[in-house]
Structures are given as C-alpha cells and as structure tokens.
Short mmCIF file of C-alpha atoms and ligand atoms in Angstrom, two decimals:
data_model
loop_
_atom_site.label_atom_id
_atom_site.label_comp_id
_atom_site.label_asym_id
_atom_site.label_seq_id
_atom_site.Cartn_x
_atom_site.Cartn_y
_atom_site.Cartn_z
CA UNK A 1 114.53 106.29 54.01
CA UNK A 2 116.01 103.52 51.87
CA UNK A 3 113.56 102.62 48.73
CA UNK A 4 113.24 98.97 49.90
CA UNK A 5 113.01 97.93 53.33
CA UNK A 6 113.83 94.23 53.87
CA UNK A 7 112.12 92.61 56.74
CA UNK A 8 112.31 89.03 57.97
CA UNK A 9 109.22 86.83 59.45
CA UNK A 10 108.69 83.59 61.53
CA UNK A 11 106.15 82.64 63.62
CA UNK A 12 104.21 78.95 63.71
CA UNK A 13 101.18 81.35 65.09
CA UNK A 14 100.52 84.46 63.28
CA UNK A 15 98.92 84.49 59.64
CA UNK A 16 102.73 85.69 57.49
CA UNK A 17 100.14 86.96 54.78
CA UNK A 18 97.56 89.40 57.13
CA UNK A 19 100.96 90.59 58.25
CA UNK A 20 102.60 91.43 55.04
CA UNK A 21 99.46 93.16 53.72
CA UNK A 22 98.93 94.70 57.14
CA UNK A 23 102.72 96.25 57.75
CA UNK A 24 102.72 96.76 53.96
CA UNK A 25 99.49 99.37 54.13
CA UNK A 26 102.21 101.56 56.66
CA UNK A 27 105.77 100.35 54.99
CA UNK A 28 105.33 100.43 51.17
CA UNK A 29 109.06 100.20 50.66
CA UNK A 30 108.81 96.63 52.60
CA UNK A 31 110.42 93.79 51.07
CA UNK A 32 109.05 90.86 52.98
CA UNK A 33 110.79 87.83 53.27
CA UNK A 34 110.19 84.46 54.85
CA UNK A 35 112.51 82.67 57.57
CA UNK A 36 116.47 83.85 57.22
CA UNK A 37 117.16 81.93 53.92
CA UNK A 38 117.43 85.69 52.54
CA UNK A 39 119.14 87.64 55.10
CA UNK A 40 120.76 90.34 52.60
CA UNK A 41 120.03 93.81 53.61
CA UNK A 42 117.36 92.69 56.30
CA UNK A 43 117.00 95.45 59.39
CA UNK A 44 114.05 94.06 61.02
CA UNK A 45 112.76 90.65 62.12
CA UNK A 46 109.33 90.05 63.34
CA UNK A 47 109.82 86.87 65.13
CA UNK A 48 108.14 84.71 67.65
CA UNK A 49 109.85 81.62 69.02
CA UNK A 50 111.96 81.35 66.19
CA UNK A 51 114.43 78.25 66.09
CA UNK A 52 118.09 78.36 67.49
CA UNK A 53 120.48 80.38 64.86
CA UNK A 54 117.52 82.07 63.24
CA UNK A 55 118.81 85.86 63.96
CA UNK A 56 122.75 84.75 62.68
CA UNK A 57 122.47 85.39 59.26
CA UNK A 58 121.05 88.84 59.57
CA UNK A 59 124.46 91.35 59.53
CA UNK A 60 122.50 94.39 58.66
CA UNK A 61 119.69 93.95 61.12
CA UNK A 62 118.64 96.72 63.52
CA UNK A 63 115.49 95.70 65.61
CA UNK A 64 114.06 92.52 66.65
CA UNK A 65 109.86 92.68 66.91
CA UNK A 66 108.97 90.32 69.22
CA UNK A 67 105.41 88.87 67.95
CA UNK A 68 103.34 89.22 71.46
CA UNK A 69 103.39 90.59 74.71
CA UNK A 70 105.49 88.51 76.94
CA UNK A 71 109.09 88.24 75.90
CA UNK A 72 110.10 85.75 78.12
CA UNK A 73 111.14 83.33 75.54
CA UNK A 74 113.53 85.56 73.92
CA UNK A 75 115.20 87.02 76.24
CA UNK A 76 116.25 83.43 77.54
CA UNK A 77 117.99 82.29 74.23
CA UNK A 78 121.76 82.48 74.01
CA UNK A 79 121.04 83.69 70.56
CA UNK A 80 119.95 86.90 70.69
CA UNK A 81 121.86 89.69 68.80
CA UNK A 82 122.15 93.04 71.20
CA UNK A 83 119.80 94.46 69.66
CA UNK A 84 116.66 97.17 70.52
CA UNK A 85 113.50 94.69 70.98
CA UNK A 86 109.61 96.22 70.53
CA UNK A 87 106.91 94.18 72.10
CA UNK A 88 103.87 94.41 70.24
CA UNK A 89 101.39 96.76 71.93
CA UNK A 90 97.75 96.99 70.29
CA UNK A 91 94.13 97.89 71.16
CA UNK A 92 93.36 94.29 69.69
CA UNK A 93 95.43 92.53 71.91
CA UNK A 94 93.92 94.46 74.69
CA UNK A 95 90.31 93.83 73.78
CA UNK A 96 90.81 89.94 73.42
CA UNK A 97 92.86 90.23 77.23
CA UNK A 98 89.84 92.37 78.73
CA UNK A 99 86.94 90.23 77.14
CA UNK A 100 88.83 86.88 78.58
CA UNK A 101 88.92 88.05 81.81
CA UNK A 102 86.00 89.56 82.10
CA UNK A 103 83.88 86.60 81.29
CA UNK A 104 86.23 84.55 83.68
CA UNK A 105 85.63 86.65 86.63
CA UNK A 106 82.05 87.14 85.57
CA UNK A 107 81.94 83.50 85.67
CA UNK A 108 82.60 83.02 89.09
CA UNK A 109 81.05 86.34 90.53
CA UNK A 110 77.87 85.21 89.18
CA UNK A 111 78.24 81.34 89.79
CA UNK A 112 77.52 80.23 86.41
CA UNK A 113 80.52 77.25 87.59
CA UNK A 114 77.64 76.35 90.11
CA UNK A 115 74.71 76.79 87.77
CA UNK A 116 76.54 73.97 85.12
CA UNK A 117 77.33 71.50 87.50
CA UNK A 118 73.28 71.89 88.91
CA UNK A 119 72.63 71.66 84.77
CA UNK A 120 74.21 68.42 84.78
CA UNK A 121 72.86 67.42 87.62
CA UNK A 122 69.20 68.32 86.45
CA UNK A 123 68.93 70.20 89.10
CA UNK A 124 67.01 74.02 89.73
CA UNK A 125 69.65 75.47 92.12
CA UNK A 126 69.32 78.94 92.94
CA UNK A 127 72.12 81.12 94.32
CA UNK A 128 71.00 84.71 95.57
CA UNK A 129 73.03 86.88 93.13
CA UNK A 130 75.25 89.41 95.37
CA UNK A 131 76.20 93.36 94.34
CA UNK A 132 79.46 93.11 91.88
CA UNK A 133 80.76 96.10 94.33
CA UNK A 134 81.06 92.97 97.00
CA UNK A 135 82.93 91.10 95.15
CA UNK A 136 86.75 91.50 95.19
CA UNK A 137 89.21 90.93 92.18
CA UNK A 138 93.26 91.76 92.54
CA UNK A 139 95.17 91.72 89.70
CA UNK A 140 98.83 91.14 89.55
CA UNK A 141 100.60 93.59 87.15
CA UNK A 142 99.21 96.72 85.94
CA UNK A 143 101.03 97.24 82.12
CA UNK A 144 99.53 97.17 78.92
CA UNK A 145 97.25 94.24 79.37
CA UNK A 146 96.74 94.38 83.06
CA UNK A 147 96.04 98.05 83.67
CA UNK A 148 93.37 97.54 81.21
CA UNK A 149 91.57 94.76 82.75
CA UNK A 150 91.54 96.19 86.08
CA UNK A 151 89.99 99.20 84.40
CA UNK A 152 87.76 97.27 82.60
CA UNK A 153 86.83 95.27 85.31
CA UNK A 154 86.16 98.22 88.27
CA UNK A 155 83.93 99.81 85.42
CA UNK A 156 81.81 96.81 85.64
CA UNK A 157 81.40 97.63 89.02
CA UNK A 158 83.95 95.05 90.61
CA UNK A 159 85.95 96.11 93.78
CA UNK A 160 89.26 95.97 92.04
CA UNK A 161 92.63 95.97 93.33
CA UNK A 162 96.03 96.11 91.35
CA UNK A 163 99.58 95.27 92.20
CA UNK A 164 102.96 96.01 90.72
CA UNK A 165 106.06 97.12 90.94
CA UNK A 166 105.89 100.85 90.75
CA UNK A 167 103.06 102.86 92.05
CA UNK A 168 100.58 103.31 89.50
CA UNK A 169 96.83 104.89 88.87
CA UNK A 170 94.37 103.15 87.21
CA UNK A 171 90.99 104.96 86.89
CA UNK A 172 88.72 102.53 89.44
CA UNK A 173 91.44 100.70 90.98
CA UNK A 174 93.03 100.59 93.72
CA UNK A 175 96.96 100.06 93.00
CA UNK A 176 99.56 98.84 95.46
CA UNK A 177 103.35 97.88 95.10
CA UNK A 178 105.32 96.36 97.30
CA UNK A 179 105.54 93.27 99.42
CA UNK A 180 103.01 94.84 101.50
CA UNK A 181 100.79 95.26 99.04
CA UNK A 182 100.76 91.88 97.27
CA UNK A 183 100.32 90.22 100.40
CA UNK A 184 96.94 92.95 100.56
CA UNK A 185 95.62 92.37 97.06
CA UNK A 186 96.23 88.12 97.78
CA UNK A 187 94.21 88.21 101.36
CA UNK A 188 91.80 90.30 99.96
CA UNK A 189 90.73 88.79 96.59
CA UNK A 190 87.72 86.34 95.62
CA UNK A 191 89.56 86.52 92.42
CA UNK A 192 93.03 86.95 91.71
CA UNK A 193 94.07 87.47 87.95
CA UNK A 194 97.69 87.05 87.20
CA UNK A 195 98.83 89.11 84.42
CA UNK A 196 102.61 89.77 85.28
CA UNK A 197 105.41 89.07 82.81
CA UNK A 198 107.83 86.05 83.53
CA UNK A 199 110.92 87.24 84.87
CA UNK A 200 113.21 85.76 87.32
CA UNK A 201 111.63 88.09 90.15
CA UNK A 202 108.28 86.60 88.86
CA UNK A 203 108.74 82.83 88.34
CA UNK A 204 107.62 80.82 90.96
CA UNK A 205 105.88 83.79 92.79
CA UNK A 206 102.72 81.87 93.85
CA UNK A 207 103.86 79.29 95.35
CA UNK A 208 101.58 77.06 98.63
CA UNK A 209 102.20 79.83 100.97
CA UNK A 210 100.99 82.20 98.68
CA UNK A 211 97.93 80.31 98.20
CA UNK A 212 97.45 79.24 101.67
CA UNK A 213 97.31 83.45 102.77
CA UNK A 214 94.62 83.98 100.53
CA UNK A 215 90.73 83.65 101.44
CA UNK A 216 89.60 79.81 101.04
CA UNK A 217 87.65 79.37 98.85
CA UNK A 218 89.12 81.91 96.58
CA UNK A 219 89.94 81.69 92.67
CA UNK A 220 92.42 82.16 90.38
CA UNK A 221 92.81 82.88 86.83
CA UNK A 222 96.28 82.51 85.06
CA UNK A 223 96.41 84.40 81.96
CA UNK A 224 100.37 85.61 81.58
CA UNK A 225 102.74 82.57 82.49
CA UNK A 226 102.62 78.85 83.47
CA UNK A 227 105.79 79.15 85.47
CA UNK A 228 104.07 82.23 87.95
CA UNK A 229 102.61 79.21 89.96
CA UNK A 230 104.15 76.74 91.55
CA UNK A 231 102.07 73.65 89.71
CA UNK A 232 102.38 71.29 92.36
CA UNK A 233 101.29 74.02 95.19
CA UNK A 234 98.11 74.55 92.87
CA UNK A 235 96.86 71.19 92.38
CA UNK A 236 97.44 70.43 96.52
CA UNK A 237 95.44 73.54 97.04
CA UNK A 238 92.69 72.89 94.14
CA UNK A 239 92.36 69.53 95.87
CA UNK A 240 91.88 70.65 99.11
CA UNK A 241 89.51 73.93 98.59
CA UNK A 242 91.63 76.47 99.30
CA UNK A 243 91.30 77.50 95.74
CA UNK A 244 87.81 76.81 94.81
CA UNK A 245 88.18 77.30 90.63
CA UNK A 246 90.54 78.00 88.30
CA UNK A 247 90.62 79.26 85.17
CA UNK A 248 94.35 78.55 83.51
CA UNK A 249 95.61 79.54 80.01
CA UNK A 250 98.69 79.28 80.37
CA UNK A 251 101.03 75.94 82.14
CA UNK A 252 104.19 75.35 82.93
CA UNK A 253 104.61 73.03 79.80
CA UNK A 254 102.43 73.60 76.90
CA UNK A 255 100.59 72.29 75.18
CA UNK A 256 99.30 70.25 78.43
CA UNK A 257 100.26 66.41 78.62
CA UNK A 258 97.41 64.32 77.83
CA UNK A 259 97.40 62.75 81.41
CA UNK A 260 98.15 66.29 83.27
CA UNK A 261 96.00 66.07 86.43
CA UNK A 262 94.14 69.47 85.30
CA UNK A 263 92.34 67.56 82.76
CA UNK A 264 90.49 65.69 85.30
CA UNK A 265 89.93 68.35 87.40
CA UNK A 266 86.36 69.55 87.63
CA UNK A 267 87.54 72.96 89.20
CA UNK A 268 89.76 73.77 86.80
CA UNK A 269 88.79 75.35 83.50
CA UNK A 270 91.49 74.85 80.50
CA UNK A 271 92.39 77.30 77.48
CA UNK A 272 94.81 76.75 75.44
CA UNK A 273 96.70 79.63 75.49
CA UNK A 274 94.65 82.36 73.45
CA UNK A 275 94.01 85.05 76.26
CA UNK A 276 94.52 87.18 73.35
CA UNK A 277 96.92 87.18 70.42
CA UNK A 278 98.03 90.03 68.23
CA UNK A 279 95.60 91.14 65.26
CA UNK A 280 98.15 92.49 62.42
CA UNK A 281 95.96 95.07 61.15
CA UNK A 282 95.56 96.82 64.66
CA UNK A 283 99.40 96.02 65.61
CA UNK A 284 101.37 97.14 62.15
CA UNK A 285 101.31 100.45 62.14
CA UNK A 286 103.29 100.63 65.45
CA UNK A 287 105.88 98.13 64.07
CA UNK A 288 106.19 100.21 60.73
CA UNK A 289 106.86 103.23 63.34
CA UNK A 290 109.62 101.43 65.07
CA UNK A 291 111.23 100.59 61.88
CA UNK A 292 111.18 103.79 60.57
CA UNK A 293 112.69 104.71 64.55
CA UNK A 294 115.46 102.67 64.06
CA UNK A 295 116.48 103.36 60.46
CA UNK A 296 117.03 106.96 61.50
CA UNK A 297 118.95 105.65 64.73
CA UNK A 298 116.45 106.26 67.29
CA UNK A 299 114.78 103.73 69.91
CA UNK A 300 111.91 101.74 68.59
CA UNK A 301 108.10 102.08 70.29
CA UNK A 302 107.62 99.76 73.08
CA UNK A 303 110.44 98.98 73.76
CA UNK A 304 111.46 96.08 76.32
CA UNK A 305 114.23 96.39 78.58
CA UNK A 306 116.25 92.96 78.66
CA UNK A 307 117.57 93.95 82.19
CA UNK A 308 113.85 94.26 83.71
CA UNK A 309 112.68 91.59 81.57
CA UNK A 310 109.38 93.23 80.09
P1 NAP B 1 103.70 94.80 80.68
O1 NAP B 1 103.07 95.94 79.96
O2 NAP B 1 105.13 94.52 80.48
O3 NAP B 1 103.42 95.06 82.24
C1 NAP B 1 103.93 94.24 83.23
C2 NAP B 1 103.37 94.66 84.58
O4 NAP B 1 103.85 93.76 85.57
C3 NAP B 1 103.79 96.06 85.00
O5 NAP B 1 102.74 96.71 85.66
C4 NAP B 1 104.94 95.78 85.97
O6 NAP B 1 105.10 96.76 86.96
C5 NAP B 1 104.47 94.51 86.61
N1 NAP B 1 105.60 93.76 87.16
C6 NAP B 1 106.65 93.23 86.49
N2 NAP B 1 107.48 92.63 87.35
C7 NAP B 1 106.97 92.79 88.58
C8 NAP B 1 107.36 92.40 89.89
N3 NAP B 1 108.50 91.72 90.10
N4 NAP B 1 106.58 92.76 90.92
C9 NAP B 1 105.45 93.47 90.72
N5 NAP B 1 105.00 93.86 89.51
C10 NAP B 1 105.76 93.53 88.46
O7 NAP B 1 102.92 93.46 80.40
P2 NAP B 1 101.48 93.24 79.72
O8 NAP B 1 101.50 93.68 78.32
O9 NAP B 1 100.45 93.83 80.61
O10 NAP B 1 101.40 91.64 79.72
C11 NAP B 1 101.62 90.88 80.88
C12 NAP B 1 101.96 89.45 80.49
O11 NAP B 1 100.81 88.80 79.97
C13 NAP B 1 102.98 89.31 79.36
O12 NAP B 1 104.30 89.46 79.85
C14 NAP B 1 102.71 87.93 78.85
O13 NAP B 1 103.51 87.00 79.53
C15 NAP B 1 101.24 87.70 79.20
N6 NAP B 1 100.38 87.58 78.02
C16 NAP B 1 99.62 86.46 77.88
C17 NAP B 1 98.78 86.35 76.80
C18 NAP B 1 97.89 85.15 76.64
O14 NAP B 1 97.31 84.96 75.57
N7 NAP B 1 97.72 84.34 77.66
C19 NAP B 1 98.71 87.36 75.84
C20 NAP B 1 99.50 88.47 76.00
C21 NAP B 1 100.34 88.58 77.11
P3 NAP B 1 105.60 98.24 86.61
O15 NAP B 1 104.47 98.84 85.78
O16 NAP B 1 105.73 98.91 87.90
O17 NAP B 1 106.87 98.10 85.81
C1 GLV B 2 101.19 85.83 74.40
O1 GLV B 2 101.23 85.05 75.29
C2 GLV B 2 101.95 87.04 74.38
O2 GLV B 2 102.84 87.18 75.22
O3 GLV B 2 101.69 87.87 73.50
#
C-alpha cells in the first residue's frame, strides 16, 4: 500500500469533516482533499452530485464512491470516467430507512392521520384498532434498504409482501417477482412502500393504471425516487380517493415548488428527502475496504452495476 492515499470529496450534504475523521480512523495513509482543485495522485472520489467536469482532472483515479444509496444521478451524467462505482451500504442508513417507514405505515395502520384531523376538529373520535396481522403492506424492491424494512416491518407483525426482480427470501415476507407478482403485491396492499432504485425499467412505473388496480382507499409511501410515480396520475387519484394518504419524500423535482399542489393537500404528508442519509462513522470502514480493493486491482464492496442501474 502506498504511504499516502489521496482521496477527493464533494458533497453539498454530508459533514466533509465527520468524514475525514471517520475514513481516517480505517485509512491512516489518507490524504484528504477538498473538490478537484488538487487532483495529483488522487485514486478515489467520494462524491455526491458533484458539478459537471468534477471527475476530469483526476488521471490517477481508480474508484468513484457514490455518497448514498441510489445512484441514479450518476450514472446519467455524460461525465463519468469508466470507472468501478461503490454505493454506500451501512447499518445507519438502514436504521434511519426502517424507523421512517415504520412510523409511516404505523401511522396509517393505527389511524393516527384520523386521530389529528378529529384533534383539530376537537373532536373524541374513536376508531376500533384492528390486529397488525390484518393489515397488508407490499413493498417494492427488496435490496439493502428494502429487504430490511419488509423484515422489519413483518416482525412487527404486519402481513408483508415484497416485490423485485429476482426471487428473493426475506425472513417474514412474502417475496414475488415478476409482472405477476407486482400486479399481486399492488391489489393486495393497504400500504404500498416504494423503495426501488430509478432506472429506466423503473421510472414511471406507477403510473394511473397502476393506481387505479390497487384497493381504494389504499396508501402509498414514496421513499426511493420522485420519478417512480407518475405525478400527475397521483394527484388525480389523491383527489379522487383512490389513494387515501400519502406519505412522499421524495418528488419528481426537488426541493418542491412553493405552489406544488402537494402542499395543499391534506392527504399528503411531505419530507424533504431524509428517509435516511449515510452516517460516516457507520459507512467508512466499508469505503476504506474498497479503496484498499482497488489499489491492489480488485473490485470494490458494493459495487453498482451501470448496466442494471443499482
Ligand atoms: P438496492 O440494494 O440496489 O436494491 C434494489 C432493489 O430493487 C432490489 O431488490 C432489486 O431487485 C429491485 N429492483 C430493481 N429494479 C427492479 C425492477 N425493474 N423490477 C423489480 N425490482 C427491481 O437498493 P436499496 O439500497 O434498497 O435502495 C433503494 C432505493 O432507495 C435507492 O436506489 C435510492 O433511490 C432510494 N433511497 C432513498 C433514500 C431517501 O432518503 N429517501 C435513502 C436511500 C436510498 P433484485 O434484488 O432482484 O436485483
Ligand atoms: C438517498 O436518497 C440515497 O440514495 O442515498
């Protein structure tokens, strides 16, 4: 190993200091630098929606560390070097996904949506509570973030089904693939959680007839990608009670325009796109891993594959 490992850093997001102390506690040859305005000898950049041209200046670089889960972003710039790219992968990341959805479903399964609006109301409205075991939740995708909620969620005592594109086992869950399948998990679901990446297979993927096969009544809760739902198709059906609620983190265009009709909506509960993020202490040791990977020429950990697009 070389005795001073140069590594580059941009995000608008993530703390640059809790990462340098974090990555340096697994790298201690690191050399960290800010932006490209030192690209000399740098063979890793830890990046996340950097500006246009930020990887040119880099000759020597090896791996790109894309800072989050979802690498749709990157892999649509015309910029990108071909170049191994690591997702970050963490049990931090998954906590803050599970808790988030949790508390969303939990939300609706136990009607606390209904018990504010009586609150403001001043009214005493009570709503029998039903078994957690009747109440259905399918969520879309089943990787790193989604396998976990579904987990998460079934241990609660949820009837839980999963979708995506391979067969998979989750401990609790029941997993399907195929068309079949997602049309099974939509029908069936009081809630459906979206936590599929954005690809071009993806985009647009739950669209009005989508909605219109699911129970009325039903909710959804977007926590991967604006651009999964078909805005317009949303709204029409949050409008006309097909979906009852919403809970949305994620939009097609964020941060949400001051007069987007969401605001306005009493169904519709906004975050602003904090699901979970990446805690560098619980996250570093994996990218120090993958540096030391590719420095000796082998593939990095968690590693995304451009042609999938996840
Ligand atoms: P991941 O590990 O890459 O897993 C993706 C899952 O989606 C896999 O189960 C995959 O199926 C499935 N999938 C992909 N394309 C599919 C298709 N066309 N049809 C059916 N299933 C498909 O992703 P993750 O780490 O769980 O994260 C999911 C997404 O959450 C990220 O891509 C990101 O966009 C979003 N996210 C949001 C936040 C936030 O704060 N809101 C935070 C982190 C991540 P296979 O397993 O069969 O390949
Ligand atoms: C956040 O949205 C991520 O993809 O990590």
């Amino acid at each position: 190993m070389p005795d001073v490992i140069p590594v580059a850093f941009h995000s608008e997001h993530d703390d640059p200091n809790a990462w340098e102390a974090a990555l340096r506690t697994h790298l201690p040859e690191l050399e960290f630098r800010l932006g490209n305005a030192d690209p000399d000898g740098v063979v890793a950049a830890l990046a996340w929606n950097p500006p246009h041209g930020f990887f040119a200046p880099f000759r020597e670089l090896k791996l790109v560390v894309n800072l989050g889960a979802g690498v749709d972003s990157l892999l649509g710039r015309d910029d990108l070097p071909p170049l191994p790219i690591s997702r970050l992968n963490d049990p931090g990341m998954v906590q803050l996904m599970c808790s988030y959805v949790t508390h969303a479903v939990t939300h609706y399964a136990r009607d606390f949506h209904q018990f504010q609006r009586a609150q403001r109301l001043g009214e005493w409205r009570y709503i029998h509570p039903r078994p957690l075991s009747a109440y259905r939740v399918s969520v879309l995708g089943l990787g790193e973030l989604g396998a976990a909620a579904a987990e998460a969620l079934a241990r609660m005592g949820y009837s839980v089904t999963g979708w995506a594109r391979s067969a998979k086992s989750v401990p609790g869950v029941r997993c399907l693939s195929g068309r079949e399948g997602f049309e099974t998990a939509l029908r069936e679901a009081d809630t459906l959680v979206l936590l599929l990446p954005l690809t071009p297979q993806t985009r647009g993927l739950i669209g009005a007839v989508e909605l219109a096969l699911m129970k009325p009544g039903a909710n959804l809760i977007n926590v991967a990608r604006g651009p999964l739902v078909d805005e317009a198709a949303l709204i029409a059906a949050l409008r006309s009670g097909q979906i009852a609620e919403a809970t949305l983190d994620v939009f097609e265009t964020s941060p949400l325009a001051g007069g987007h009709p969401y605001w306005a909506m009493e169904n519709v509960r906004i975050t602003p796109h904090l699901a979970s993020i990446t805690i560098p202490e619980a996250a570093a040791a994996d990218v120090a891993e993958s540096i030391r990977r590719v420095l000796r020429g082998e593939p990095p950990l968690h590693q995304v594959d451009p042609a999938r697009g996840y």
